[in-house]
Tab-separated table of C-alpha atoms and ligand atoms in Angstrom:
chain	number	residue	atom	x	y	z
A	2	MET	CA	91.638	58.543	149.060
A	3	SER	CA	88.633	55.811	148.443
A	4	PHE	CA	85.714	54.920	150.477
A	5	LYS	CA	87.667	51.642	150.869
A	6	ASN	CA	90.917	52.812	152.593
A	7	LEU	CA	88.679	54.238	155.209
A	8	GLY	CA	87.863	50.833	156.823
A	9	LEU	CA	84.475	50.835	155.901
A	10	SER	CA	82.718	46.959	155.378
A	11	GLU	CA	81.917	45.819	152.288
A	12	PRO	CA	77.850	46.366	152.554
A	13	ILE	CA	78.195	50.050	153.073
A	14	LEU	CA	80.719	50.353	150.099
A	15	LYS	CA	78.067	48.624	147.965
A	16	ALA	CA	75.602	51.138	149.003
A	17	LEU	CA	78.092	54.357	148.350
A	18	SER	CA	78.636	52.513	144.883
A	19	HIS	CA	75.122	52.294	144.346
A	20	LYS	CA	74.372	56.279	145.474
A	21	GLY	CA	77.220	57.062	142.860
A	22	TYR	CA	79.852	58.620	145.902
A	23	LYS	CA	82.830	58.053	143.965
A	24	ASP	CA	85.508	59.541	146.733
A	25	PRO	CA	85.086	60.827	150.143
A	26	THR	CA	84.688	64.607	151.031
A	27	PRO	CA	87.214	66.005	153.541
A	28	ILE	CA	85.224	65.890	156.116
A	29	GLN	CA	84.303	62.043	155.810
A	30	GLU	CA	87.908	61.480	154.813
A	31	LYS	CA	89.184	62.926	158.114
A	32	SER	CA	85.827	61.606	160.627
A	33	ILE	CA	85.086	58.229	159.708
A	34	PRO	CA	88.871	56.481	160.094
A	35	ALA	CA	88.662	58.311	164.046
A	36	ILE	CA	84.822	57.190	164.652
A	37	LEU	CA	86.091	53.780	163.591
A	38	GLU	CA	88.406	53.650	165.879
A	39	GLY	CA	85.847	54.496	169.030
A	40	LYS	CA	87.200	58.220	169.490
A	41	ASP	CA	85.238	61.021	170.549
A	42	VAL	CA	85.036	63.887	167.846
A	43	MET	CA	83.940	67.065	167.972
A	44	ALA	CA	84.175	68.212	164.255
A	45	SER	CA	83.168	71.477	162.571
A	46	ALA	CA	81.575	71.414	158.953
A	47	GLN	CA	78.132	72.735	157.443
A	48	THR	CA	75.671	71.143	155.563
A	49	GLY	CA	76.679	70.397	152.399
A	50	THR	CA	80.226	68.922	152.809
A	51	GLY	CA	78.868	65.931	152.853
A	52	LYS	CA	78.817	66.152	157.487
A	53	THR	CA	75.839	63.596	157.407
A	54	ALA	CA	77.222	60.589	156.189
A	55	SER	CA	80.648	61.414	158.047
A	56	PHE	CA	79.222	60.222	160.943
A	57	THR	CA	76.227	57.994	159.364
A	58	LEU	CA	78.957	55.380	157.625
A	59	PRO	CA	80.934	54.636	160.507
A	60	ILE	CA	78.214	54.348	163.045
A	61	LEU	CA	76.389	51.808	160.549
A	62	ASN	CA	79.585	49.821	160.558
A	63	ILE	CA	80.315	50.126	163.775
A	64	LEU	CA	76.709	48.636	164.913
A	65	SER	CA	76.501	46.104	161.879
A	66	HIS	CA	78.935	43.764	164.053
A	67	PRO	CA	77.515	42.866	166.055
A	68	LYS	CA	73.649	42.845	165.864
A	69	ASN	CA	71.562	44.214	167.931
A	70	ASP	CA	68.212	41.545	169.194
A	71	HIS	CA	65.647	44.324	168.920
A	72	LYS	CA	64.516	43.220	172.276
A	73	GLY	CA	63.094	45.917	174.249
A	74	HIS	CA	63.426	49.464	173.445
A	75	HIS	CA	67.006	49.785	173.221
A	76	VAL	CA	68.815	51.866	171.229
A	77	ARG	CA	72.571	51.770	170.147
A	78	ALA	CA	73.024	55.113	168.390
A	79	LEU	CA	71.066	58.054	169.695
A	80	ILE	CA	71.437	61.413	166.979
A	81	ILE	CA	70.019	64.173	168.053
A	82	THR	CA	69.062	67.345	165.462
A	83	PRO	CA	67.833	70.749	165.976
A	84	THR	CA	64.985	70.553	163.438
A	85	ARG	CA	62.168	67.943	162.285
A	86	GLU	CA	63.400	68.599	158.774
A	87	LEU	CA	67.133	67.541	159.894
A	88	ALA	CA	66.029	64.350	162.240
A	89	ALA	CA	63.901	63.005	158.803
A	90	GLN	CA	66.876	63.541	156.363
A	91	VAL	CA	69.548	62.000	158.539
A	92	ARG	CA	67.294	59.227	158.961
A	93	GLU	CA	66.917	58.944	154.943
A	94	ASN	CA	70.927	58.720	154.879
A	95	VAL	CA	70.684	55.990	157.115
A	96	LEU	CA	68.318	54.020	154.865
A	97	THR	CA	70.392	54.814	151.978
A	98	TYR	CA	73.824	54.169	153.208
A	99	GLY	CA	72.594	50.959	155.325
A	100	SER	CA	70.353	49.245	152.371
A	101	ASN	CA	72.181	46.345	152.760
A	102	LEU	CA	72.692	45.929	156.751
A	103	ASP	CA	70.293	44.496	159.162
A	104	LEU	CA	69.692	47.458	160.912
A	105	ARG	CA	66.897	49.612	162.285
A	106	SER	CA	66.227	53.049	162.737
A	107	THR	CA	63.334	55.808	162.757
A	108	ALA	CA	63.289	59.563	163.650
A	109	ILE	CA	60.957	60.896	166.035
A	110	TYR	CA	60.041	64.561	166.215
A	111	GLY	CA	57.130	66.880	166.985
A	112	GLY	CA	54.544	67.463	164.946
A	113	ALA	CA	54.022	63.850	163.721
A	114	ARG	CA	51.487	61.479	165.962
A	115	ILE	CA	53.496	59.930	168.845
A	116	HIS	CA	51.529	57.037	168.646
A	117	ASN	CA	52.981	55.873	165.446
A	118	GLN	CA	56.851	57.017	166.922
A	119	GLN	CA	55.607	54.747	170.347
A	120	LEU	CA	54.485	51.475	167.914
A	121	LYS	CA	58.134	51.537	166.292
A	122	LEU	CA	60.350	52.059	169.416
A	123	LYS	CA	58.271	49.641	170.661
A	124	LYS	CA	60.059	46.974	168.009
A	125	GLY	CA	63.888	48.397	169.557
A	126	VAL	CA	65.779	50.279	166.885
A	127	ASP	CA	69.100	50.509	166.599
A	128	ILE	CA	69.506	54.033	165.294
A	129	LEU	CA	67.448	56.502	166.661
A	130	VAL	CA	67.759	59.637	165.560
A	131	ALA	CA	65.436	62.528	167.332
A	132	THR	CA	64.630	66.300	168.165
A	133	PRO	CA	64.899	66.846	172.010
A	134	GLY	CA	61.421	67.470	173.262
A	135	ARG	CA	60.250	64.588	171.872
A	136	LEU	CA	62.895	62.308	172.751
A	137	LEU	CA	62.472	63.662	176.239
A	138	ASP	CA	58.391	63.081	175.988
A	139	LEU	CA	59.286	59.433	174.336
A	140	TYR	CA	61.431	58.793	177.600
A	141	ASN	CA	59.590	60.096	180.019
A	142	GLN	CA	56.508	57.630	178.443
A	143	LYS	CA	58.866	54.675	179.033
A	144	SER	CA	58.658	54.467	175.106
A	145	VAL	CA	62.438	54.121	174.832
A	146	ASN	CA	65.313	52.831	176.862
A	147	PHE	CA	69.015	54.580	177.147
A	148	ASN	CA	70.282	52.144	179.051
A	149	LYS	CA	72.310	50.359	175.680
A	150	VAL	CA	73.479	53.701	173.803
A	151	GLU	CA	76.502	52.975	172.338
A	152	ILE	CA	76.861	56.493	170.632
A	153	LEU	CA	75.467	60.095	170.819
A	154	VAL	CA	75.859	62.119	168.361
A	155	LEU	CA	74.936	66.158	168.216
A	156	ASP	CA	74.560	66.849	164.883
A	157	GLU	CA	74.335	70.716	164.453
A	158	ALA	CA	75.409	71.345	168.075
A	159	ASP	CA	75.922	75.475	167.880
A	160	GLN	CA	72.518	75.800	165.962
A	161	MET	CA	70.432	73.396	169.114
A	162	LEU	CA	72.639	75.920	171.347
A	163	ASP	CA	70.484	78.914	169.519
A	164	MET	CA	67.881	77.443	169.690
A	165	GLY	CA	67.402	77.149	173.825
A	166	PHE	CA	67.703	72.989	173.587
A	167	ILE	CA	70.959	72.923	176.156
A	168	HIS	CA	68.281	71.831	179.334
A	169	ASP	CA	67.256	69.240	177.049
A	170	ILE	CA	70.233	68.324	175.746
A	171	LYS	CA	72.086	68.189	179.030
A	172	LYS	CA	69.005	65.880	181.140
A	173	ILE	CA	69.459	63.728	177.719
A	174	ILE	CA	72.874	62.887	178.433
A	175	SER	CA	72.511	62.750	182.279
A	176	LEU	CA	69.849	59.676	181.079
A	177	LEU	CA	72.906	57.567	179.472
A	178	PRO	CA	75.484	55.918	179.867
A	179	GLU	CA	78.638	56.835	181.142
A	180	LYS	CA	80.805	55.334	178.415
A	181	ARG	CA	79.897	55.708	175.331
A	182	GLN	CA	80.925	57.489	172.485
A	183	ASN	CA	80.246	61.075	171.443
A	184	LEU	CA	80.502	62.632	168.272
A	185	MET	CA	79.470	66.693	167.920
A	186	PHE	CA	79.062	68.670	164.842
A	187	THR	CA	78.620	71.525	164.438
A	188	ALA	CA	78.594	74.624	161.926
A	189	THR	CA	81.012	76.859	164.033
A	190	PHE	CA	82.922	76.182	167.081
A	191	SER	CA	81.047	78.758	169.534
A	192	ASN	CA	81.846	79.683	172.786
A	193	SER	CA	78.763	78.282	173.603
A	194	PHE	CA	79.879	74.855	171.641
A	195	ARG	CA	83.360	74.572	172.920
A	196	LYS	CA	81.669	75.054	176.739
A	197	LEU	CA	79.246	72.200	175.628
A	198	ALA	CA	81.895	70.233	174.546
A	199	ASN	CA	84.133	70.167	177.441
A	200	GLU	CA	81.601	68.761	179.409
A	201	LEU	CA	80.917	66.081	177.261
A	202	VAL	CA	83.679	64.782	175.361
A	203	ASP	CA	86.424	62.699	175.750
A	204	ASN	CA	89.951	63.749	174.547
A	205	PRO	CA	88.343	64.743	171.422
A	206	THR	CA	89.824	64.309	167.741
A	207	GLU	CA	88.917	67.785	166.295
A	208	ILE	CA	88.449	67.962	162.724
A	209	SER	CA	87.810	71.397	161.106
A	210	VAL	CA	86.915	71.709	157.645
A	211	THR	CA	85.481	75.270	157.183
A	212	SER	CA	86.457	78.431	158.940
A	213	ASP	CA	83.703	81.272	159.823
A	214	ASN	CA	83.911	83.513	156.712
A	215	GLU	CA	84.840	80.635	153.998
A	216	THR	CA	82.638	80.635	151.552
A	217	ALA	CA	83.034	79.180	147.922
A	218	ALA	CA	85.403	80.489	145.927
A	219	ASN	CA	82.979	79.997	142.746
A	220	VAL	CA	80.241	81.947	143.867
A	221	ASP	CA	79.933	85.461	142.460
A	222	HIS	CA	78.682	87.409	145.042
A	223	TYR	CA	77.107	90.759	144.438
A	224	VAL	CA	74.339	93.733	145.885
A	225	HIS	CA	71.641	94.837	144.655
A	226	PRO	CA	70.786	98.494	145.974
A	227	VAL	CA	66.521	98.888	146.080
A	228	ASP	CA	64.612	100.937	148.441
A	229	LYS	CA	62.866	98.346	150.818
A	230	SER	CA	59.101	98.684	149.256
A	231	ARG	CA	60.694	97.768	145.659
A	232	LYS	CA	62.357	94.687	146.728
A	233	ALA	CA	59.729	91.969	145.761
A	234	GLU	CA	59.320	93.784	142.477
A	235	LEU	CA	63.001	93.651	141.437
A	236	LEU	CA	63.053	90.099	142.806
A	237	ILE	CA	60.407	89.260	140.515
A	238	GLU	CA	62.451	91.041	137.614
A	239	LEU	CA	65.564	89.161	137.961
A	240	ILE	CA	63.694	85.887	138.075
A	241	GLU	CA	61.864	87.056	134.997
A	242	THR	CA	64.599	88.769	133.274
A	243	GLU	CA	67.630	85.946	134.038
A	244	ASN	CA	64.980	83.206	134.093
A	245	TRP	CA	66.075	81.453	136.771
A	246	LYS	CA	65.206	77.607	136.676
A	247	GLN	CA	65.023	77.788	141.159
A	248	ALA	CA	66.429	80.066	143.828
A	249	LEU	CA	66.243	79.970	147.308
A	250	VAL	CA	65.361	83.439	148.945
A	251	PHE	CA	66.022	84.109	152.262
A	252	THR	CA	63.843	86.484	154.492
A	253	ARG	CA	64.481	87.777	157.744
A	254	THR	CA	60.651	86.899	159.532
A	255	LYS	CA	58.216	84.339	159.112
A	256	HIS	CA	55.778	87.052	158.058
A	257	GLY	CA	57.955	88.067	155.651
A	258	ALA	CA	58.765	84.742	154.218
A	259	ASP	CA	54.767	84.528	153.720
A	260	ARG	CA	54.210	87.520	152.129
A	261	LEU	CA	56.594	87.700	149.873
A	262	THR	CA	55.923	84.037	148.825
A	263	LYS	CA	52.059	85.285	148.231
A	264	GLN	CA	53.256	88.254	146.607
A	265	LEU	CA	55.382	85.824	143.666
A	266	LEU	CA	52.331	83.347	143.331
A	267	LYS	CA	50.190	86.646	142.047
A	268	VAL	CA	52.478	86.976	139.726
A	269	ASP	CA	52.301	83.003	138.425
A	270	ILE	CA	55.805	81.820	139.781
A	271	LYS	CA	55.509	78.988	141.589
A	272	ALA	CA	56.781	79.176	145.048
A	273	ALA	CA	56.584	77.998	148.413
A	274	ALA	CA	57.465	79.193	151.973
A	275	ILE	CA	59.233	77.142	155.086
A	276	HIS	CA	59.504	78.509	158.062
A	277	GLY	CA	58.626	77.467	162.254
A	278	ASN	CA	55.067	78.653	162.043
A	279	LYS	CA	54.282	75.817	158.889
A	280	THR	CA	53.268	72.384	159.931
A	281	GLN	CA	56.096	69.517	159.762
A	282	ASN	CA	53.749	68.181	157.215
A	283	ASN	CA	53.670	71.109	154.727
A	284	ARG	CA	57.507	71.852	155.199
A	285	MET	CA	58.164	68.277	153.857
A	286	LYS	CA	55.876	69.067	151.275
A	287	ALA	CA	57.365	72.332	150.534
A	288	LEU	CA	60.752	70.719	150.388
A	289	ASP	CA	59.775	67.881	148.670
A	290	SER	CA	58.349	69.856	145.887
A	291	PHE	CA	61.451	72.377	145.328
A	292	LYS	CA	63.544	69.155	145.094
A	293	ASN	CA	61.029	68.054	142.538
A	294	ASN	CA	61.153	70.876	140.684
A	295	ARG	CA	57.274	71.322	141.215
A	296	ILE	CA	58.029	74.548	142.789
A	297	ARG	CA	60.836	77.850	141.222
A	298	ILE	CA	61.676	79.920	144.490
A	299	LEU	CA	61.641	78.183	147.850
A	300	VAL	CA	61.323	81.197	150.197
A	301	ALA	CA	62.841	79.948	153.772
A	302	THR	CA	63.950	81.811	157.415
A	303	ASP	CA	67.189	81.219	158.587
A	304	VAL	CA	66.413	78.411	161.357
A	305	ALA	CA	64.374	76.593	159.078
A	306	ALA	CA	66.727	76.435	156.593
A	307	ARG	CA	69.423	75.996	158.496
A	308	GLY	CA	70.734	71.895	157.981
A	309	ILE	CA	68.404	71.124	155.484
A	310	ASP	CA	70.279	69.376	152.179
A	311	ILE	CA	69.268	71.749	149.738
A	312	PRO	CA	70.415	70.593	146.487
A	313	ASN	CA	73.203	72.888	144.754
A	314	MET	CA	71.245	75.996	143.752
A	315	GLN	CA	72.268	77.998	141.314
A	316	GLN	CA	70.988	81.499	143.214
A	317	VAL	CA	71.038	82.022	146.690
A	318	ILE	CA	69.123	85.616	147.471
A	319	ASN	CA	68.977	87.462	150.342
A	320	PHE	CA	65.747	89.115	150.002
A	321	ASP	CA	66.518	90.712	153.412
A	322	VAL	CA	69.903	90.995	155.164
A	323	PRO	CA	70.825	88.271	157.675
A	324	THR	CA	71.074	90.081	161.141
A	325	VAL	CA	73.680	88.020	162.154
A	326	ALA	CA	76.893	88.217	159.326
A	327	LYS	CA	77.520	84.581	160.084
A	328	ASP	CA	74.261	83.318	159.017
A	329	TYR	CA	75.187	85.048	155.576
A	330	VAL	CA	78.044	82.566	155.075
A	331	HIS	CA	75.540	79.441	156.037
A	332	ARG	CA	72.876	81.241	153.423
A	333	ILE	CA	75.275	81.386	150.526
A	334	GLY	CA	76.599	77.368	151.326
A	335	ARG	CA	73.390	76.646	149.543
A	336	THR	CA	75.169	77.393	146.140
A	337	GLY	CA	78.685	76.797	144.554
A	338	ARG	CA	78.873	73.385	146.017
A	339	ALA	CA	80.698	70.627	144.200
A	340	GLY	CA	82.811	73.127	142.659
A	341	LYS	CA	79.700	74.537	140.672
A	342	PHE	CA	78.980	78.078	139.630
A	343	GLY	CA	76.734	79.645	141.396
A	344	LYS	CA	75.581	83.512	142.496
A	345	ALA	CA	74.534	85.480	146.235
A	346	ILE	CA	72.249	88.285	145.730
A	347	SER	CA	71.589	90.569	148.578
A	348	LEU	CA	68.791	93.388	147.591
A	349	VAL	CA	70.138	95.290	150.167
A	350	SER	CA	68.312	99.056	151.409
A	351	ALA	CA	69.860	101.801	152.855
A	352	ASP	CA	68.603	100.882	156.631
A	353	GLU	CA	70.372	97.870	156.096
A	354	PHE	CA	73.966	99.176	155.484
A	355	ASN	CA	75.147	98.514	158.803
A	356	LEU	CA	74.212	94.411	158.319
A	357	LEU	CA	76.020	94.481	155.446
A	358	GLN	CA	79.002	96.190	156.529
A	359	ASP	CA	79.174	93.516	158.814
A	360	ILE	CA	78.921	90.970	156.182
A	361	GLU	CA	81.545	92.631	154.449
A	362	ARG	CA	83.866	92.978	157.629
A	363	LEU	CA	83.366	89.008	158.090
A	364	LEU	CA	84.370	88.306	154.863
A	365	GLU	CA	87.397	90.632	154.488
A	366	GLN	CA	85.649	91.802	151.177
A	367	THR	CA	83.302	94.205	149.540
A	368	LEU	CA	80.938	93.272	147.553
A	369	ASP	CA	80.381	94.671	144.321
A	370	ARG	CA	76.804	97.005	144.130
A	371	LYS	CA	74.847	96.715	141.109
A	372	ILE	CA	72.335	98.629	140.014
A	373	ILE	CA	69.400	98.265	138.146
A	374	ASP	CA	67.416	100.114	135.952
A	375	GLY	CA	64.199	101.467	136.885
A	376	PHE	CA	65.243	99.814	140.692
A	377	GLU	CA	67.827	103.092	141.176
A	378	PRO	CA	67.063	103.572	145.119
A	379	ASP	CA	66.780	107.028	146.625
A	380	HIS	CA	70.006	106.444	149.489
A	381	SER	CA	72.878	104.657	147.708
A	382	ILE	CA	74.844	102.041	149.914
A	383	PRO	CA	78.300	103.717	150.740
A	384	VAL	CA	81.449	101.407	150.867
A	385	THR	CA	82.110	99.600	153.617
A	386	ASN	CA	85.582	100.856	155.600
A	387	HIS	CA	87.313	97.757	156.579
A	388	GLU	CA	90.005	99.779	158.389
A	389	VAL	CA	87.973	99.510	161.357
A	390	ALA	CA	86.766	95.964	160.708
A	391	LYS	CA	88.865	94.095	163.738
A	392	LYS	CA	87.050	95.830	165.938
A	393	LYS	CA	83.552	95.487	164.910
A	394	VAL	CA	83.560	91.814	164.418
A	395	ASN	CA	84.910	91.676	167.904
A	396	ASN	CA	81.867	93.838	168.779
A	397	GLN	CA	80.100	91.563	166.515
A	398	ARG	CA	80.462	88.355	168.395
A	399	GLY	CA	79.076	89.717	171.975
A	400	PHE	CA	75.909	90.970	169.435
A	401	LYS	CA	75.246	87.895	168.456
A	402	LYS	CA	75.205	86.142	172.191
A	403	ARG	CA	72.848	89.016	173.305
A	404	PHE	CA	70.734	88.065	169.877
A	405	ASN	CA	70.966	84.509	169.780
A	406	SER	CA	69.588	84.338	173.671
A	407	ARG	CA	66.119	86.229	172.324
A	408	ARG	CA	65.699	84.495	168.412
A	409	ARG	CA	62.784	82.116	168.773
A	410	ARG	CA	62.727	81.881	164.802
B	517	AMP	P1	75.307	66.948	153.730
B	517	AMP	O1	76.515	67.635	154.266
B	517	AMP	O2	75.310	65.701	154.956
B	517	AMP	O3	74.161	67.696	154.308
B	517	AMP	O4	75.642	66.361	152.035
B	517	AMP	C1	75.355	66.918	151.371
B	517	AMP	C2	74.746	66.533	149.996
B	517	AMP	O5	76.282	65.867	149.737
B	517	AMP	C3	74.255	65.111	149.979
B	517	AMP	O6	73.142	65.562	149.257
B	517	AMP	C4	75.312	63.962	150.150
B	517	AMP	O7	74.039	63.107	149.606
B	517	AMP	C5	76.387	64.451	149.413
B	517	AMP	N1	77.640	63.510	149.392
B	517	AMP	C6	77.744	63.453	150.398
B	517	AMP	N2	78.876	62.843	150.767
B	517	AMP	C7	78.976	62.585	149.287
B	517	AMP	C8	80.367	62.077	148.361
B	517	AMP	N3	81.406	61.004	148.786
B	517	AMP	N4	80.579	62.105	147.375
B	517	AMP	C9	79.266	62.818	146.561
B	517	AMP	N5	78.309	63.344	147.177
B	517	AMP	C10	78.346	63.339	148.565
């Protein structure tokens, strides 16, 4: 299957070939024709699958004929994302794929000056990428008009629900014209996602290219049992002895991310942290430095990293085991992309065994325990009993729900 067969116009095909894309990814192959036909779509696909292009390409195609006159503050396609980084990233994709088209786009999000965003909206935009809070602020200030919205996209919808954006999203939807095309993208078809989808989409095409417990086959997963107090020391040892060019390291908390970053910098390992307490500018700068190899280690919390296009990583490290087993799958999705080989390494202390067990049950796999010489833990990590797996995994869903309603990272 080539992009040509999907029904995309010549200027878009040219941009894709300039970008070096040869064939569509599975999510693109399924989504693009359905969206071009004007159908509502709900798709489950994680970052790294080519999800962004699967909605930006057909939107560009649809909006490029006939052209908008740009008068007033009208918006024709509205793409809502949970985080600032993702909004900026989606806008970048729109610019890249639409480089041969005469369409206007902008991204608006909190943490950046509202005045500049108002000026851009004044000129009129065809495609507006926005985070929910800032979008409503600008709407309330009458800087944006939704009367001509033809297409609505909710990107990373499950994360938006996790982050408590449901009221903002419902408010935004209530302001849009009733007749419009709805596209919902999510990492997983969670119950809360389905509930929202039921209210929103009309006889949708349902597309799924991932499953909750799927990780790439070309990723080597293992666990280093270690005492909690020696995790940073062990990480430094691994970075040095295994000579990692770069690694993405996950911590559970913002504070933990900052602390670890300081410890790495102290031994001259170039590192930066991204998490919710960092300014927008700081987060963008860290990400940019990482992408351009100016820093070696990026330390991230789950929410800050989710949805962000971090290029294929050879190593993804769980400095802390995630409290929600599914987050393990999201984290590990950063390695082993496009068939490349990757390592998923978890530093596990004895108090995290229960969390590790949840993950192993979700994956239906026991991860190899590899003790590093000189880092033998005081307490060993038992082997997971998979016999009671089903019951536990079911319980965990309830736990996730309760946990998410409290979670603000
Ligand atoms: P996404 O899942 O949208 O974050 O995309 C992940 C990465 O895949 C991005 O760096 C895209 O530029 C890249 N990508 C998207 N579609 C294709 C394609 N058809 N061929 C090659 N790379 C792609």
